[in-house]
Short mmCIF file of C-alpha atoms in Angstrom, two decimals:
data_model
loop_
_atom_site.label_atom_id
_atom_site.label_comp_id
_atom_site.label_asym_id
_atom_site.label_seq_id
_atom_site.Cartn_x
_atom_site.Cartn_y
_atom_site.Cartn_z
CA UNK A 28 111.44 113.81 90.98
CA UNK A 29 110.97 113.81 94.45
CA UNK A 30 114.47 113.01 96.21
CA UNK A 31 115.57 112.06 99.75
CA UNK A 32 119.27 112.53 100.17
CA UNK A 33 121.50 110.81 103.08
CA UNK A 34 125.24 110.55 103.56
CA UNK A 35 125.86 106.73 102.62
CA UNK A 36 128.67 106.76 105.46
CA UNK A 37 129.80 104.70 107.01
CA UNK A 38 129.43 106.64 110.12
CA UNK A 39 131.59 105.35 112.98
CA UNK A 40 131.05 105.98 116.65
CA UNK A 41 132.29 104.55 119.75
CA UNK A 42 130.07 102.83 122.16
CA UNK A 43 128.22 105.34 124.17
CA UNK A 44 128.48 108.01 122.15
CA UNK A 45 125.79 110.13 120.27
CA UNK A 46 125.17 109.12 116.54
CA UNK A 47 123.66 111.94 114.45
CA UNK A 48 122.20 110.89 111.14
CA UNK A 49 120.96 113.55 108.58
CA UNK A 50 118.57 113.51 105.73
CA UNK A 51 117.26 116.35 103.29
CA UNK A 52 114.27 116.11 101.08
CA UNK A 53 113.33 118.02 98.01
CA UNK A 54 109.43 118.11 98.26
CA UNK A 55 108.42 121.03 100.43
CA UNK A 56 105.00 119.75 100.55
CA UNK A 57 105.95 116.52 102.36
CA UNK A 58 104.10 116.33 105.78
CA UNK A 59 105.23 112.90 107.24
CA UNK A 60 108.75 111.59 107.72
CA UNK A 61 110.03 108.46 109.27
CA UNK A 62 113.31 106.77 110.33
CA UNK A 63 113.79 102.90 109.38
CA UNK A 64 116.54 100.70 110.77
CA UNK A 65 117.65 97.94 108.30
CA UNK A 66 120.04 95.22 109.09
CA UNK A 67 121.82 93.70 106.37
CA UNK A 68 119.39 91.18 104.41
CA UNK A 69 116.28 92.38 106.48
CA UNK A 70 113.38 94.31 106.03
CA UNK A 71 113.16 98.10 107.19
CA UNK A 72 112.05 98.49 111.03
CA UNK A 73 110.12 101.62 111.96
CA UNK A 74 112.07 103.52 114.63
CA UNK A 75 110.32 106.90 114.44
CA UNK A 76 107.85 109.10 113.00
CA UNK A 77 107.77 112.82 112.86
CA UNK A 78 105.17 115.10 111.59
CA UNK A 79 105.67 118.74 113.18
CA UNK A 80 108.71 120.78 113.45
CA UNK A 81 110.99 120.34 116.37
CA UNK A 82 112.08 117.24 118.30
CA UNK A 83 110.32 113.96 119.09
CA UNK A 84 112.12 111.72 121.63
CA UNK A 85 111.40 107.85 122.01
CA UNK A 86 114.00 106.14 124.62
CA UNK A 87 117.36 106.81 123.29
CA UNK A 88 116.18 108.11 120.06
CA UNK A 89 115.45 111.68 119.03
CA UNK A 90 114.07 112.81 115.71
CA UNK A 91 114.33 116.51 114.66
CA UNK A 92 112.38 118.01 111.82
CA UNK A 93 112.97 121.57 110.14
CA UNK A 94 110.45 122.00 107.29
CA UNK A 95 111.88 125.36 106.40
CA UNK A 96 115.31 123.96 105.83
CA UNK A 97 113.62 120.54 104.48
CA UNK A 98 115.82 118.71 106.80
CA UNK A 99 115.28 115.87 109.09
CA UNK A 100 117.78 114.07 111.61
CA UNK A 101 118.05 111.32 113.92
CA UNK A 102 120.13 111.09 117.06
CA UNK A 103 120.91 107.97 118.95
CA UNK A 104 122.45 108.62 122.33
CA UNK A 105 124.57 105.91 124.13
CA UNK A 106 125.07 104.00 120.90
CA UNK A 107 125.33 100.28 121.30
CA UNK A 108 126.80 97.78 118.99
CA UNK A 109 123.74 96.37 118.16
CA UNK A 110 122.46 99.74 116.80
CA UNK A 111 125.03 99.08 113.85
CA UNK A 112 122.73 99.12 110.84
CA UNK A 113 121.85 100.94 107.90
CA UNK A 114 119.31 104.02 108.74
CA UNK A 115 117.01 104.83 106.17
CA UNK A 116 115.18 108.26 105.87
CA UNK A 117 111.60 108.09 104.36
CA UNK A 118 109.26 110.74 103.23
CA UNK A 119 105.59 110.49 102.38
CA UNK A 120 105.44 112.64 99.39
CA UNK A 121 101.54 112.44 99.33
CA UNK A 122 99.32 115.01 101.31
CA UNK A 123 96.50 112.47 100.70
CA UNK A 124 97.70 109.02 100.44
CA UNK A 125 100.82 107.14 101.39
CA UNK A 126 103.74 106.99 99.19
CA UNK A 127 106.92 106.88 100.88
CA UNK A 128 110.23 108.02 99.15
CA UNK A 129 113.36 106.47 100.87
CA UNK A 130 116.85 107.67 100.86
CA UNK A 131 119.57 105.27 100.21
CA UNK A 132 120.51 104.98 103.93
CA UNK A 133 123.46 106.01 106.23
CA UNK A 134 125.60 103.02 107.33
CA UNK A 135 126.21 103.37 111.12
CA UNK A 136 128.80 101.26 112.85
CA UNK A 137 129.14 101.49 116.62
CA UNK A 138 132.23 100.20 117.83
CA UNK A 139 132.95 98.53 121.37
CA UNK B 22 102.92 92.23 118.45
CA UNK B 23 101.17 92.06 115.23
CA UNK B 24 103.31 91.52 112.20
CA UNK B 25 103.22 91.62 108.37
CA UNK B 26 104.05 87.89 107.17
CA UNK B 27 105.33 87.11 103.70
CA UNK B 28 105.63 83.93 101.62
CA UNK B 29 107.79 82.59 100.29
CA UNK B 30 111.04 84.05 101.80
CA UNK B 31 113.02 82.84 98.63
CA UNK B 32 112.12 81.99 95.39
CA UNK B 33 114.18 81.02 92.36
CA UNK B 34 112.60 80.87 88.94
CA UNK B 35 113.36 80.81 85.26
CA UNK B 36 112.96 84.02 83.13
CA UNK B 37 109.39 84.28 81.60
CA UNK B 38 107.93 82.32 84.36
CA UNK B 39 105.24 83.55 86.52
CA UNK B 40 105.62 84.30 90.13
CA UNK B 41 103.16 85.06 93.04
CA UNK B 42 104.15 86.49 96.24
CA UNK B 43 102.07 86.40 99.26
CA UNK B 44 101.45 88.62 102.22
CA UNK B 45 99.22 88.85 105.16
CA UNK B 46 99.15 92.24 106.49
CA UNK B 47 98.30 93.38 110.19
CA UNK B 48 94.81 92.54 110.71
CA UNK B 49 93.45 96.19 111.59
CA UNK B 50 95.28 97.86 108.78
CA UNK B 51 93.35 99.15 105.65
CA UNK B 52 96.35 100.18 103.32
CA UNK B 53 98.62 97.71 101.62
CA UNK B 54 101.93 98.30 99.69
CA UNK B 55 104.44 96.55 97.99
CA UNK B 56 108.14 97.86 97.88
CA UNK B 57 111.18 96.42 96.25
CA UNK B 58 115.00 96.63 96.86
CA UNK B 59 117.49 95.65 94.26
CA UNK B 60 120.84 94.40 95.94
CA UNK B 61 122.59 97.65 97.17
CA UNK B 62 120.06 99.89 96.16
CA UNK B 63 117.16 102.22 97.66
CA UNK B 64 113.74 100.64 98.75
CA UNK B 65 111.69 101.59 95.82
CA UNK B 66 107.83 101.98 95.93
CA UNK B 67 105.62 99.57 93.40
CA UNK B 68 102.04 100.10 94.53
CA UNK B 69 99.46 101.04 97.04
CA UNK B 70 96.11 99.38 97.54
CA UNK B 71 93.21 100.53 99.36
CA UNK B 72 89.57 99.50 99.50
CA UNK B 73 90.15 96.63 96.92
CA UNK B 74 91.67 98.76 94.41
CA UNK B 75 94.96 100.26 93.29
CA UNK B 76 95.55 103.83 94.78
CA UNK B 77 98.79 104.59 93.17
CA UNK B 78 101.52 102.68 91.30
CA UNK B 79 105.08 103.68 90.17
CA UNK B 80 106.75 103.48 86.68
CA UNK B 81 108.07 100.15 87.68
CA UNK B 82 104.60 98.61 88.14
CA UNK B 83 103.96 98.08 84.43
CA UNK B 84 101.55 95.34 82.98
CA UNK B 85 103.86 92.43 84.03
CA UNK B 86 102.68 93.27 87.57
CA UNK B 87 99.49 92.88 89.38
CA UNK B 88 98.12 93.02 92.83
CA UNK B 89 95.02 91.31 94.32
CA UNK B 90 93.36 90.63 97.64
CA UNK B 91 91.62 87.47 97.05
CA UNK B 92 90.16 87.11 100.51
CA UNK B 93 90.03 88.93 103.74
CA UNK B 94 93.69 88.35 104.81
CA UNK B 95 96.07 87.70 101.80
CA UNK B 96 97.57 90.18 99.52
CA UNK B 97 99.42 89.02 96.56
CA UNK B 98 101.79 90.49 93.98
CA UNK B 99 101.90 88.54 90.51
CA UNK B 100 104.71 89.01 88.13
CA UNK B 101 103.20 87.43 84.99
CA UNK B 102 106.57 86.93 82.76
CA UNK B 103 109.61 87.47 85.20
CA UNK B 104 112.87 89.22 83.69
CA UNK B 105 116.18 89.04 84.98
CA UNK B 106 115.92 92.71 86.46
CA UNK B 107 113.02 91.78 88.59
CA UNK B 108 115.53 90.18 90.89
CA UNK B 109 115.26 91.79 94.07
CA UNK B 110 113.74 91.59 97.54
CA UNK B 111 110.05 92.34 97.53
CA UNK B 112 108.78 93.98 100.84
CA UNK B 113 104.96 93.87 101.49
CA UNK B 114 103.68 96.53 103.94
CA UNK B 115 100.70 97.78 105.71
CA UNK B 116 99.43 100.91 107.55
CA UNK B 117 96.34 101.71 109.65
CA UNK B 118 95.68 104.64 107.83
CA UNK B 119 97.02 108.01 106.20
CA UNK B 120 98.90 111.14 107.60
CA UNK B 121 99.48 110.74 111.25
CA UNK B 122 98.22 107.09 111.22
CA UNK B 123 100.31 106.19 108.14
CA UNK B 124 103.29 104.56 109.78
CA UNK B 125 104.14 101.55 107.38
CA UNK B 126 105.02 98.30 108.90
CA UNK B 127 107.06 95.91 106.68
CA UNK B 128 107.29 92.18 106.30
CA UNK B 129 110.35 90.16 106.18
CA UNK B 130 110.35 90.27 102.59
CA UNK B 131 110.44 87.73 99.75
CA UNK B 132 113.66 87.52 97.79
CA UNK B 133 113.10 86.68 94.23
CA UNK B 134 116.01 85.44 91.99
CA UNK B 135 115.34 85.10 88.23
CA UNK B 136 117.74 82.98 86.27
#
């Protein structure tokens, strides 16, 4: 069974701080990794994708991937109350094809 | 910005009834998916669809489930005889391709309540 693990939280950070969200995965052959944001009662919204080791930055978001450690993280700089949501880590467990396995998500609360 | 649209947003049905959930994927996307999320649980893969056939399906996607692309725009999920445990949010998603073009974009979801 291919698993994606996240700390459920909640992770509480003050407004303006850096939020750090972490994810580990079990399938060493996975090649594509995604972070989604999900507000309560809404659908997952794609924030970042990352495919190679290292960092990838997009605005206030940085995704980090370490395939040797089977670890993906998401940093949110200058956190805003509107960032309060559940952050889902998703891993494509297929080399050919797309099948995303989702983690249970980390609840982030940004306090003003 | 193009988006995946789903109807209905909420459906209430009696156990044993048939339900059809509808989706219009993003127009230049070639891969289509259904996922579901039971309240408070993980988002789970149900099925992927490409070139008018199922590419992969999960253990959840048993004989009670079917998918169809009846025309050039719609993608449907049918549940033949609903059970109480089918109550969930069902998300349609689409992607342009696979690998580095395999980013999935989700619709707003259809909430199914089985009584």
